[in-house]
Every structure is written in structure tokens, then in C-alpha cells.
Amino acid sequence: MGGDIVLWMLGLLVLLILLGTHIGVALAICSGIGVWLMLGALEPAISILGNTAYEAVRKDVFAVIPLFVLMGEFISKSGAAGDLYRVCDRTMKRLPGRLAIATITGNTIFAAVTGVSIASAAAFSRIAYPEMMKVGYKQTFALGAVAGSACLGMLIPPSVLLIVWAILTEQSVGALFIAGIIPGIVLALLFIAYVIIAAVRSPDVAPPFDGDLVKLTPEEVRSEVIGSFGIIFLIFLVIGGIWTGWFNPTQAAGFGALGALLIAVIKGLGWRELYQAVLQAGRTTAPIMFLLITASMYSRLLGIGGAVNFIQGLFAQAGLDPWQVIALMVVIWLIMGMLIDSVSIILLTVPIFSPIAASIGIDPIAFAIFGILVIEAGLLTPPFGLLVYTVRGAVPDKTATLGKIFIGSTPYFVLILVAAFIVLFMPWLATALPAALL
């Protein structure tokens, strides 16, 4: 009976989402109705879900998300992303497609202090895109480099998606952070290889470097040194602190936010900008926290109804091979990526998919990285493509249409899926560092 109710509630959940109901509200409604129907009484259902929400909020790990988001906001508003991009540009001036490679490299490093792809997309849309267009890059190629490389923010730690995944599956946030490093670097190298090959085969998409770089004033040199080395310092502080065991993820987030505040103040950020950074961090964090609370209620519904065992039984009755189960998950994730955002996809699917993956012998850490990569690809999938819309809104060019951004980001979409299956077939890429360091 419980399994049947869960299926009915899943159907209601999908219906509510299609009707435009906020995902958090839909999760709360379905959880409440489902537990009520299972228990046959309203008061115990309200009590169970209330306690579930209360226990979810009390977890220390919930402090990680707002602190890392705040760290990213301080760095973003300080202009450090621009400093980092210009340093990468000068370092790679002789490589084919140097500005696109600088964008990818800058995003890889910048992702390690933001944890949110949208922040990277917005920053590099204003910084990198105008520079690429100024020297004659093909528009779709430039737009694709900005949108595609911003996806690295969801994999390179600290990643909000990794934190949400860890909370839902009760895995170690630190272990998932460390697990994302090698796959993140692999993905960045795949992006860079694509840019170099495309630039060599078709020089018109990315004109070669011509001339000398502009000489910097002492003030500009100082700004770039503070910004770029400040970001690298934060990476060592946060990730290094977790590696060495000096900090747990919550403490690392706190020190990271404090270090980012220090860099922002040194860079000359005023009280108004600091206030705006705190306000924006709150605006970004509050919806995620609400979703996590309602997702905990949804997980309780699945637990009471024995949903995982019920759905595993359905898979067993269907006689699906493990690779068919994984293929079905990928298809579901990509279809959902066309309609809703990544956090919502994780909240809806991971409580069901993660135990099923474990039951067919897939390492939980490797599956987490695989899942994040596939869901990450959904950020570039039409018609939703959250990153595509972010780039469209941030790029200072009215001719940069959604269609052009989708076309330019298609190779990156494919490469993300390639990286996902590399991790699936070579799980040690995700598991080696956590096993050695934690």
C-alpha cells in the first residue's frame, strides 16, 4: 500500500510542477498528503513532518551553503574574477584560442571559490565575451566558451550541488568535495582540447594572437596580484584545510567567507557593495534552504512508504540490466534538465536513484560525481538551460540570442556527458583522492 501511495504522490508531484507550482511547495504538499494517507490520521502526519523539518534545519552542514555562497559573492563583487581572467590571458597568449582557454581556466579556478555556476556565467559574460568579440572571435564560439565553462562551478569544490547531494544521501561533504577535483580537471582539459582543436582546424572561429599585450600601470598590477593570488589563497585555505583535516566543511566555509571578506576590503569594496553581497547571498541561499527542508520531508515520505524497495522491485520485474538502469537515469535527468533547475532535479531523483545505483554495485561517491555531471549538462539543455539564460541576460550584446548560445554550447554539453561516462567506467577518478586523503 505504501509503495502505491508513493507512486500516486510522485504523479501528483510531477503534475503540480507542470502546472507551475513552486518545487518546494509541491514537495511539501505531496509529502503531507502522502504521510497522512499512509498513517490514516492528520495529527501524527503533521508531527512527523514537523520534526523532520526541525531536524533538517538543526544540521551543522546546512551552514555550509550560505557561507560558501557568501564567499563567492564577496569575490565576485570585488572584481577578482576579472583579475584572474587577465592573468590567465597573459599566461596563455601563444596558445590557439587563447581567450577561450583563459575563460575556461579562469572559470576552473573561479569555480573553486564560488560553488555556483550562475555566478561564473554572469561574471565571465561581462569580462571574457567582450574581449573575445573585440579581437574577432566567432560569436557562437565565444558564447559557447562562456556558457560551457561556467558548468565547472557545479563540479569543482566547493559546489552547492555536491553539498545538496551529500545532505540528501548522508554522505560526507568533504569526501564529495575532494572527489570532484580530478573529474573537474579532466573536464576542464577536455574543454581546452576542444578549443585548441577547433582553433587550429578553423582559425576564423578564434583568430591567433597578434601584437603585444597592453602594458599595465602599477595600480593595475597591484589589483591583479591581489585578485588572482587572493583566489588561489582561498582555494588552498578551503580545500587544503579539508584535505589536511584542519577544518570540517562547515569550518572551512566560515574561514573561506572571512578570507573573501578580507580580500574584498583590500580590493576597496565599500560598505554598500559588501551589504549588496550579503543581501545577494541571502537571496541565493534562502530558496535552496527551503527546498532542502521540503526535500527532507519528501525523503521521509519515501522512507515511510518503502519507496526505494518498491521501485527496485519494479526494476527487477522489468528485467533491466545495470547499464539499462543507468541509461534510464540519464534520460530522466536530461529530460528534467529541459524543464527545471539542477537543485530541484537532485531533490526529486537522488533519494530514489542513489540507493538503486548502490544496489547494482556502483560506488556512491563515483555515482555522485557521475550524477552531478549529467545534471550539469542539463544547465545547457534547451528549452530551460539555466546557464544559457544567465549568459543571455549578462552579455552586453543584443545580438547574442538564445539560439546562438545553445549552438555554441553544444560541444561542451557533449563533453560533459563524455566526462560523466569516463567517471562511471573509471570510478577511481572520483574515489582515489577521498580514499587517500580522508
mmCIF file of N, CA and C in Angstrom, residues 69 111 114-121 150 153-154 158-160 284:
data_model
loop_
_atom_site.group_PDB
_atom_site.id
_atom_site.type_symbol
_atom_site.label_atom_id
_atom_site.label_comp_id
_atom_site.label_asym_id
_atom_site.label_seq_id
_atom_site.Cartn_x
_atom_site.Cartn_y
_atom_site.Cartn_z
ATOM 1 N N VAL A 69 28.317 30.476 -0.483
ATOM 2 C CA VAL A 69 27.702 31.434 -1.410
ATOM 3 C C VAL A 69 28.166 32.852 -1.078
ATOM 4 N N ALA A 111 35.632 28.795 -10.031
ATOM 5 C CA ALA A 111 34.623 27.867 -9.508
ATOM 6 C C ALA A 111 34.987 27.359 -8.119
ATOM 7 N N THR A 114 33.407 29.914 -5.728
ATOM 8 C CA THR A 114 32.010 30.335 -5.840
ATOM 9 C C THR A 114 31.059 29.193 -5.526
ATOM 10 N N GLY A 115 31.258 28.040 -6.171
ATOM 11 C CA GLY A 115 30.358 26.915 -5.955
ATOM 12 C C GLY A 115 29.040 27.041 -6.686
ATOM 13 N N VAL A 116 28.866 28.126 -7.432
ATOM 14 C CA VAL A 116 27.615 28.369 -8.144
ATOM 15 C C VAL A 116 27.942 28.724 -9.586
ATOM 16 N N SER A 117 27.469 27.935 -10.533
ATOM 17 C CA SER A 117 27.768 28.179 -11.945
ATOM 18 C C SER A 117 27.219 29.507 -12.433
ATOM 19 N N ILE A 118 26.077 29.914 -11.901
ATOM 20 C CA ILE A 118 25.454 31.158 -12.353
ATOM 21 C C ILE A 118 26.378 32.343 -12.103
ATOM 22 N N ALA A 119 27.073 32.333 -10.952
ATOM 23 C CA ALA A 119 27.989 33.426 -10.638
ATOM 24 C C ALA A 119 29.116 33.492 -11.665
ATOM 25 N N SER A 120 29.663 32.323 -12.026
ATOM 26 C CA SER A 120 30.729 32.287 -13.028
ATOM 27 C C SER A 120 30.225 32.737 -14.386
ATOM 28 N N ALA A 121 29.034 32.277 -14.767
ATOM 29 C CA ALA A 121 28.470 32.650 -16.063
ATOM 30 C C ALA A 121 28.249 34.151 -16.153
ATOM 31 N N ALA A 150 31.295 27.658 -17.605
ATOM 32 C CA ALA A 150 30.657 28.002 -16.333
ATOM 33 C C ALA A 150 30.118 26.768 -15.623
ATOM 34 N N GLY A 153 31.553 25.207 -12.323
ATOM 35 C CA GLY A 153 31.204 25.645 -10.974
ATOM 36 C C GLY A 153 30.398 24.639 -10.196
ATOM 37 N N MET A 154 29.701 23.742 -10.894
ATOM 38 C CA MET A 154 28.886 22.745 -10.210
ATOM 39 C C MET A 154 29.671 21.499 -9.833
ATOM 40 N N PRO A 158 34.234 24.320 -3.757
ATOM 41 C CA PRO A 158 33.001 23.894 -3.097
ATOM 42 C C PRO A 158 31.796 24.093 -4.004
ATOM 43 N N SER A 159 31.053 23.041 -4.254
ATOM 44 C CA SER A 159 29.904 23.094 -5.145
ATOM 45 C C SER A 159 28.608 22.967 -4.348
ATOM 46 N N VAL A 160 27.663 23.859 -4.632
ATOM 47 C CA VAL A 160 26.372 23.790 -3.953
ATOM 48 C C VAL A 160 25.679 22.462 -4.249
ATOM 49 N N THR A 284 20.156 34.097 -2.785
ATOM 50 C CA THR A 284 20.529 32.835 -3.431
ATOM 51 C C THR A 284 20.296 31.649 -2.507
#
